[in-house]
Short mmCIF file of the C-alpha atoms (twelve columns), coordinates in Angstrom:
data_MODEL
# 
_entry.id   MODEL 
# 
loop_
_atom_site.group_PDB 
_atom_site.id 
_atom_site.type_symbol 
_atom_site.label_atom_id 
_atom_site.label_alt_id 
_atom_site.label_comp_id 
_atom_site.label_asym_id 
_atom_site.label_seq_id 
_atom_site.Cartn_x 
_atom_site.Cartn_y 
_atom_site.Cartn_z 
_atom_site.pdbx_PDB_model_num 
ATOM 1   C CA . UNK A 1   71.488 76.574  68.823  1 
ATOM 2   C CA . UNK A 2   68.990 78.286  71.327  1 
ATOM 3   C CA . UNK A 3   68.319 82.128  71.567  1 
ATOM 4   C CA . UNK A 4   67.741 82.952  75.127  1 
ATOM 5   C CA . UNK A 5   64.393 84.384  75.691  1 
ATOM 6   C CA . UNK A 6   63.849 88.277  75.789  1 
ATOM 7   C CA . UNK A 7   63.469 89.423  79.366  1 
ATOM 8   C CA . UNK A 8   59.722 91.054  79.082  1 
ATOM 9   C CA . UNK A 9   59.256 94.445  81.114  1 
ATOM 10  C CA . UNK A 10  56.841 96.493  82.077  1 
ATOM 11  C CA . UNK A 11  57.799 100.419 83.081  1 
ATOM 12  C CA . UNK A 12  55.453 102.439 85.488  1 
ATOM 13  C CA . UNK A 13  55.867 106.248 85.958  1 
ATOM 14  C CA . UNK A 14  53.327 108.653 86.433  1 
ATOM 15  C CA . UNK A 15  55.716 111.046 84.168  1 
ATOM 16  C CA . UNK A 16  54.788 110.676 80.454  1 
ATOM 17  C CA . UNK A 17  58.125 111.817 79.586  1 
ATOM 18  C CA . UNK A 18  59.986 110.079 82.074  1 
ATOM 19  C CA . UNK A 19  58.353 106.935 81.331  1 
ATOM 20  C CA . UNK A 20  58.224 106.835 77.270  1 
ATOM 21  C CA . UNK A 21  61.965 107.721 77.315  1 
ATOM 22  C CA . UNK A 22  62.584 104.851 79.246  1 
ATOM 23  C CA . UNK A 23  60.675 102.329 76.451  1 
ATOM 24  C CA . UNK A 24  62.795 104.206 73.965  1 
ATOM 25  C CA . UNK A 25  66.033 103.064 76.160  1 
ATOM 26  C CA . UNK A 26  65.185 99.823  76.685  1 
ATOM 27  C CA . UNK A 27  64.467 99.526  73.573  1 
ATOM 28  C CA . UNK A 28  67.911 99.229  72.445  1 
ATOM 29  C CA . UNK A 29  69.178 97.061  75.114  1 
ATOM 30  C CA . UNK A 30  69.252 93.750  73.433  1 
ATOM 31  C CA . UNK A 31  67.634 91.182  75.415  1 
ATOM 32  C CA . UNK A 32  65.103 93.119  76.879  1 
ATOM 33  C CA . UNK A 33  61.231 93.611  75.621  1 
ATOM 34  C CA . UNK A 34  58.520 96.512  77.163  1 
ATOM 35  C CA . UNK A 35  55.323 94.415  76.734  1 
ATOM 36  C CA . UNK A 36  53.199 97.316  78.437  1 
ATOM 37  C CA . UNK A 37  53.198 100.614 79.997  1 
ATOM 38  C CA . UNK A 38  51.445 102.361 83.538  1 
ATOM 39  C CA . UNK A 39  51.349 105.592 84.329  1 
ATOM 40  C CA . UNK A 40  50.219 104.906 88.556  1 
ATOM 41  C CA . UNK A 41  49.895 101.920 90.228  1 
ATOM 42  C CA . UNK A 42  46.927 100.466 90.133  1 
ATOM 43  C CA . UNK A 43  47.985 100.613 86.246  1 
ATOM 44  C CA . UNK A 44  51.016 98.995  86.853  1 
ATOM 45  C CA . UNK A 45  48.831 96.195  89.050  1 
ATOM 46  C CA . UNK A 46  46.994 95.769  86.411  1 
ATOM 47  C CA . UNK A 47  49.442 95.484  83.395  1 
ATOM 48  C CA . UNK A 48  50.694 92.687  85.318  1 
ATOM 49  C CA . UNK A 49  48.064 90.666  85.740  1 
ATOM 50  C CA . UNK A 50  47.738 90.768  81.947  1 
ATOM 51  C CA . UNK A 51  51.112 90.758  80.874  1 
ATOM 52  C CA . UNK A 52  53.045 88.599  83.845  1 
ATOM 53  C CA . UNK A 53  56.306 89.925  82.776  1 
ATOM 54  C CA . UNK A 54  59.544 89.452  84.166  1 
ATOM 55  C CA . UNK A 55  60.503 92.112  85.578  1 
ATOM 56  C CA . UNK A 56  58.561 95.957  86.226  1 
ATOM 57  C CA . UNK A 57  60.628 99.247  86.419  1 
ATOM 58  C CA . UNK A 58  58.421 100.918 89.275  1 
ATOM 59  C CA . UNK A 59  58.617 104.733 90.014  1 
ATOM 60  C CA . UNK A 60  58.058 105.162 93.696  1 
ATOM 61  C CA . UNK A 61  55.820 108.591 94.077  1 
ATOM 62  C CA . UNK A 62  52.925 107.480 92.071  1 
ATOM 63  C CA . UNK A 63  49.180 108.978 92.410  1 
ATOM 64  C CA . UNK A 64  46.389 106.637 93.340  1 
ATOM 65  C CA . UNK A 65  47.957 103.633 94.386  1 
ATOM 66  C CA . UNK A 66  51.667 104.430 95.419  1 
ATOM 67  C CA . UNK A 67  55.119 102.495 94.389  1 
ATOM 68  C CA . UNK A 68  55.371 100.701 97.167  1 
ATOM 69  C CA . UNK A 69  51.809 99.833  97.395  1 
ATOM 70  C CA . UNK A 70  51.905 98.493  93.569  1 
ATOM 71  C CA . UNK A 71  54.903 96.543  94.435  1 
ATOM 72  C CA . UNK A 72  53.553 94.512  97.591  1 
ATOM 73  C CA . UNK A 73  50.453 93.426  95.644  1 
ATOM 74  C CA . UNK A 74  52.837 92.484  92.288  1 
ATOM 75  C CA . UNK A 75  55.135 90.645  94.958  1 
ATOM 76  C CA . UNK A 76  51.408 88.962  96.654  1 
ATOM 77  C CA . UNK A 77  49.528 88.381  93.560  1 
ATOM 78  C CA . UNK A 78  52.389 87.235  90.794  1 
ATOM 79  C CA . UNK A 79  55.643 86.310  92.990  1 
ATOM 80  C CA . UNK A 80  57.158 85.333  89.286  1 
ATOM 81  C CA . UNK A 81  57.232 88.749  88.827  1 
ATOM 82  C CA . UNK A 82  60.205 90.736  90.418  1 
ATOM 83  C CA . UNK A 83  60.227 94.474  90.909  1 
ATOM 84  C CA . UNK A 84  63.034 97.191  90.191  1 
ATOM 85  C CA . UNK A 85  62.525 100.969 91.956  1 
ATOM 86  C CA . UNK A 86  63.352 103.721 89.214  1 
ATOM 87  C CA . UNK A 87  63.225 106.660 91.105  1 
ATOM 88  C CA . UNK A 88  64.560 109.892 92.254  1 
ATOM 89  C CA . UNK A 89  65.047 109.583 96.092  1 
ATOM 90  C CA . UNK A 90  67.555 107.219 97.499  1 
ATOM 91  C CA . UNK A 91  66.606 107.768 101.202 1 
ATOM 92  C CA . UNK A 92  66.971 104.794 103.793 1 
ATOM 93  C CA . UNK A 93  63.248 105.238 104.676 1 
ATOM 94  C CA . UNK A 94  62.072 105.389 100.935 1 
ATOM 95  C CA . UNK A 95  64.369 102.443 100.303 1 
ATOM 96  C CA . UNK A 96  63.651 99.877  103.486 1 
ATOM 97  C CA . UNK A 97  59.973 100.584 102.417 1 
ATOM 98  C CA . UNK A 98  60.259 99.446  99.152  1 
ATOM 99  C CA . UNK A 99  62.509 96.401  99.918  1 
ATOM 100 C CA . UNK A 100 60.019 95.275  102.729 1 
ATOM 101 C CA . UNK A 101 57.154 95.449  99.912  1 
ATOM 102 C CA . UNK A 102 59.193 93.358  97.995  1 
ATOM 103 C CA . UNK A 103 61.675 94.767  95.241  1 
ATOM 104 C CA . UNK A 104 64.334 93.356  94.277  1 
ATOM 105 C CA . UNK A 105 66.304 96.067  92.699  1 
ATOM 106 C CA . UNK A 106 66.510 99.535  93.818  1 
ATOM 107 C CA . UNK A 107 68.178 102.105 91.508  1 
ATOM 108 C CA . UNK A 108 67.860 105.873 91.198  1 
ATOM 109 C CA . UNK A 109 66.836 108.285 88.426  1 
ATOM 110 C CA . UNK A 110 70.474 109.100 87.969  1 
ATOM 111 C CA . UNK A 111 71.245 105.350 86.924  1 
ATOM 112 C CA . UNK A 112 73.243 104.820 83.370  1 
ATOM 113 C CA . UNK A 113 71.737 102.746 80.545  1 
ATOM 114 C CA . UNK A 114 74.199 100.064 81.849  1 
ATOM 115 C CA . UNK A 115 73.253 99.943  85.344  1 
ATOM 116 C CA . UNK A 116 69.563 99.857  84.307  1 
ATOM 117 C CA . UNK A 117 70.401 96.477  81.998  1 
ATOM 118 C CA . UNK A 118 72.236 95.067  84.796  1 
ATOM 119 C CA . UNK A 119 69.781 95.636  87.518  1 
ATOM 120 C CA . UNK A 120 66.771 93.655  84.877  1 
ATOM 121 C CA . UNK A 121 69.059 90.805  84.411  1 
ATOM 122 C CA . UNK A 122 69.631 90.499  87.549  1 
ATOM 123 C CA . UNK A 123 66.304 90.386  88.607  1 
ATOM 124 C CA . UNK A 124 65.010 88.288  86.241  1 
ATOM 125 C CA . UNK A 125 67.760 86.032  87.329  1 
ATOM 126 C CA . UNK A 126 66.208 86.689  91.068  1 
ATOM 127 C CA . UNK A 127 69.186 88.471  91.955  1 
ATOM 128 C CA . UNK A 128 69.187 91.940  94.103  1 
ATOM 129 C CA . UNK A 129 71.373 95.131  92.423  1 
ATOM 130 C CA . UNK A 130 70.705 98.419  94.636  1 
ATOM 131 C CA . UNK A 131 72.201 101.431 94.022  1 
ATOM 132 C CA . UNK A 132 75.715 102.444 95.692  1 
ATOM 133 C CA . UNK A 133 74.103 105.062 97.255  1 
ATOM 134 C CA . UNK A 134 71.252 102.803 98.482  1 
ATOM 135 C CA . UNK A 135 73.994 100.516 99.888  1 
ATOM 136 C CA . UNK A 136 75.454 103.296 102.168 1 
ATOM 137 C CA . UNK A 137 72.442 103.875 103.779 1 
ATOM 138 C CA . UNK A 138 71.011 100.178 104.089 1 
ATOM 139 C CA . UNK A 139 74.367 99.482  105.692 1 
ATOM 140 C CA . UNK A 140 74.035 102.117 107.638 1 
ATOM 141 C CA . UNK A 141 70.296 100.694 109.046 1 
ATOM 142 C CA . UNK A 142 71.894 97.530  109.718 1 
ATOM 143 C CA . UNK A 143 74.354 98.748  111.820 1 
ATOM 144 C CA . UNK A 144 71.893 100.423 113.884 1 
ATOM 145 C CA . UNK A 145 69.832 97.747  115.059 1 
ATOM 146 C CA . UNK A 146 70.194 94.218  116.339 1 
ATOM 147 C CA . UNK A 147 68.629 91.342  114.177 1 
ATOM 148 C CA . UNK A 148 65.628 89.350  115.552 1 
ATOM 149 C CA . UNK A 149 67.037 85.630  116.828 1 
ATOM 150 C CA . UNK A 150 66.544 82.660  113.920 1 
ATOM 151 C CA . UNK A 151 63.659 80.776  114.976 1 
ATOM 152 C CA . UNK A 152 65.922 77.766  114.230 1 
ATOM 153 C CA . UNK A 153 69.733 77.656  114.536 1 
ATOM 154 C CA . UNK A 154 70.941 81.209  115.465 1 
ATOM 155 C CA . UNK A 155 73.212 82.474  112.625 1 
ATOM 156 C CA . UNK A 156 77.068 83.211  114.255 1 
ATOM 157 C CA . UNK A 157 77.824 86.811  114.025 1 
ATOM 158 C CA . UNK A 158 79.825 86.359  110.971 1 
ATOM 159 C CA . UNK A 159 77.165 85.011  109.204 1 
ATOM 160 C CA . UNK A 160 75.292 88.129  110.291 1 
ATOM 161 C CA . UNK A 161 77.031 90.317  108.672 1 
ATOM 162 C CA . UNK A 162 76.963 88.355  105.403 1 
ATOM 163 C CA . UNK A 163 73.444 87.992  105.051 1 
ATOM 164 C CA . UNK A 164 72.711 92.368  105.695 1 
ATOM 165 C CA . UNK A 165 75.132 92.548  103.020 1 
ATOM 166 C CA . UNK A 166 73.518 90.187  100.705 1 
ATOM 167 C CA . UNK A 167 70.218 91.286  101.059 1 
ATOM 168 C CA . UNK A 168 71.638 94.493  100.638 1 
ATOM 169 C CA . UNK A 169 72.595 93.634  97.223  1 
ATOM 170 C CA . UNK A 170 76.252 92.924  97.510  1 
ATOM 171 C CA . UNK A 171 77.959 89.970  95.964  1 
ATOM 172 C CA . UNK A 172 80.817 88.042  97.239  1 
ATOM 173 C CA . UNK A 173 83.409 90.003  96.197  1 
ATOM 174 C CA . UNK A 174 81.917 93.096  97.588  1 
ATOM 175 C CA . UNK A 175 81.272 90.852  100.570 1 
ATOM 176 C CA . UNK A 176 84.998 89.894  100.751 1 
ATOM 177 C CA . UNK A 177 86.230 93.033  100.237 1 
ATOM 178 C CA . UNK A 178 83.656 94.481  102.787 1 
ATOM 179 C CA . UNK A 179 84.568 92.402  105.872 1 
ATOM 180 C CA . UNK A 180 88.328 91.379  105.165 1 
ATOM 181 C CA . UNK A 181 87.782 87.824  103.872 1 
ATOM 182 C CA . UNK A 182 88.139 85.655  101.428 1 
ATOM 183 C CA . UNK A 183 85.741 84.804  98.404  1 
ATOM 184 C CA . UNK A 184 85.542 80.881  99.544  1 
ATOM 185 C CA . UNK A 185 84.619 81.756  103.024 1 
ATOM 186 C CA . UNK A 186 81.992 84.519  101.568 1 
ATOM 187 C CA . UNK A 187 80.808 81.502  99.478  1 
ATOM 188 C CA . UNK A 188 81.007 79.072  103.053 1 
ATOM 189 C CA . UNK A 189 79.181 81.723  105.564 1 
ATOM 190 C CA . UNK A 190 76.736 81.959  102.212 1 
ATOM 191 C CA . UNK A 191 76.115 77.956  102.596 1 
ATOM 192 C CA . UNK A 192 75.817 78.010  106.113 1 
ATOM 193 C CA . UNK A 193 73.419 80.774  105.782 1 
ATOM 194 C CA . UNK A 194 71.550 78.932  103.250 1 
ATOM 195 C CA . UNK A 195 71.145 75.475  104.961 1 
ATOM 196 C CA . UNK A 196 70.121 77.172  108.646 1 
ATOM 197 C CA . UNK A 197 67.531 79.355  107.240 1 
ATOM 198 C CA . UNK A 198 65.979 77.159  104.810 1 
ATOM 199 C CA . UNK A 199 66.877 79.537  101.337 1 
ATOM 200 C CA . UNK A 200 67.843 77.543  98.158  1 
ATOM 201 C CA . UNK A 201 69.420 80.825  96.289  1 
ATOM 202 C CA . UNK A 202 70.198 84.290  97.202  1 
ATOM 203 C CA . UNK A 203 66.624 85.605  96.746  1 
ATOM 204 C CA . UNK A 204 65.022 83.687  99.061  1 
ATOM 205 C CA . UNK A 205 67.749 84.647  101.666 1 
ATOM 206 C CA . UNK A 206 67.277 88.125  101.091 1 
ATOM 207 C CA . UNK A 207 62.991 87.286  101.817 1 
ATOM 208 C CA . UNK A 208 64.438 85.594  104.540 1 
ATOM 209 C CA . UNK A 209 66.130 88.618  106.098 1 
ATOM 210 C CA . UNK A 210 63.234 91.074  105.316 1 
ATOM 211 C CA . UNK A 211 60.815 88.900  107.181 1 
ATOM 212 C CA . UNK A 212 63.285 88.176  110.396 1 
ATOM 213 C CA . UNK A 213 64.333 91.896  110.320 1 
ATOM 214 C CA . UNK A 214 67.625 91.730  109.329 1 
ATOM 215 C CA . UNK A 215 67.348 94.937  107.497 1 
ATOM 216 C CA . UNK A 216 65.873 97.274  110.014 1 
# 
């Protein structure tokens, strides 16, 4: 029998006390190993060049090279790498920032020890987990603004709406529940999406909607 292999972390916060607590907490979630530490980041750049973990648990307001920076040149320079915001501002600015630099997870300060597991695993798995709060206002964005046209096959309107909500971290239930319909015609738009746009799993569909601006 197999043992699945520890997902290996790294946690960057410029707060000492912010940032050893969390290594104490993950430290009891099973499954889950802190291989390093950074307390800004250009730290946290370079604790992943000699780590290449997983996943990194990035604070956002960070001195010398900030959050967001950190996290485009992880997402550039180690793409196996995915990135989870830890912070304390949920703000649609803050949050389209960081999910245009590449995160994949977006959680605030005021996260449980459960939420925090869930939003590693998922990213390790290349799956997005945001924040409710970080929902409201990304769904908020997207109803603001019209989507740039698919330089292919233009996605229907339907299909639209299912790929803001899956790049805003929602899955298909929360997509079914969202818009009114069933779980096998989440899963069909999802397909559709999927086979226009050139994605082979979710994460790529969310890069795919950051880069044609479907989350403005």
């Amino acid at each position: 029998m197999t043992t699945q292999a520890s997902i290996r972390v790294i946690v960057a916060d410029d707060q000492a006390a912010v940032r050893e607590g969390l290594v104490l907490l993950l430290g009891t979630m099973p499954g889950i190993t802190v291989v390093a530490e950074a307390a800004d980041g250009e730290e946290a750049v370079a604790r992943v060049a000699e780590h290449r973990p997983d996943v990194i648990l990035m604070d956002l307001g960070m001195p010398h090279v900030t959050g967001v920076e950190a996290t485009r040149q992880v997402r550039q320079d180690h793409p196996d790498t995915q990135v989870v915001v830890l912070t304390t501002y949920a703000s649609e600015d803050l949050a389209l920032e960081a999910l245009h630099a590449g995160a994949l997870g977006y959680l605030t300060k005021s996260a449980t020890k459960d939420a925090i597991a869930r939003a590693l695993t998922a990213a390790a798995a290349g799956q997005a987990v945001l924040d409710s709060g970080v929902q409201r206002t990304l769904i908020q964005a997207a109803t603001r603004s019209q989507p740039a046209p698919a330089p292919a096959d233009r996605l229907t309107a339907r299909e639209t709406d299912v790929l803001k909500l899956i790049a805003a971290g929602f899955g298909n239930r929360e997509i079914s529940r969202h818009l009114f319909i069933s779980e096998t015609t989440v899963k069909t738009h999802i397909n559709r999406i999927f086979a226009k746009t050139g994605s082979k799993d979710r994460a790529q569909a969310i890069q795919y909607a950051r880069q044609h601006r479907y989350t403005e």
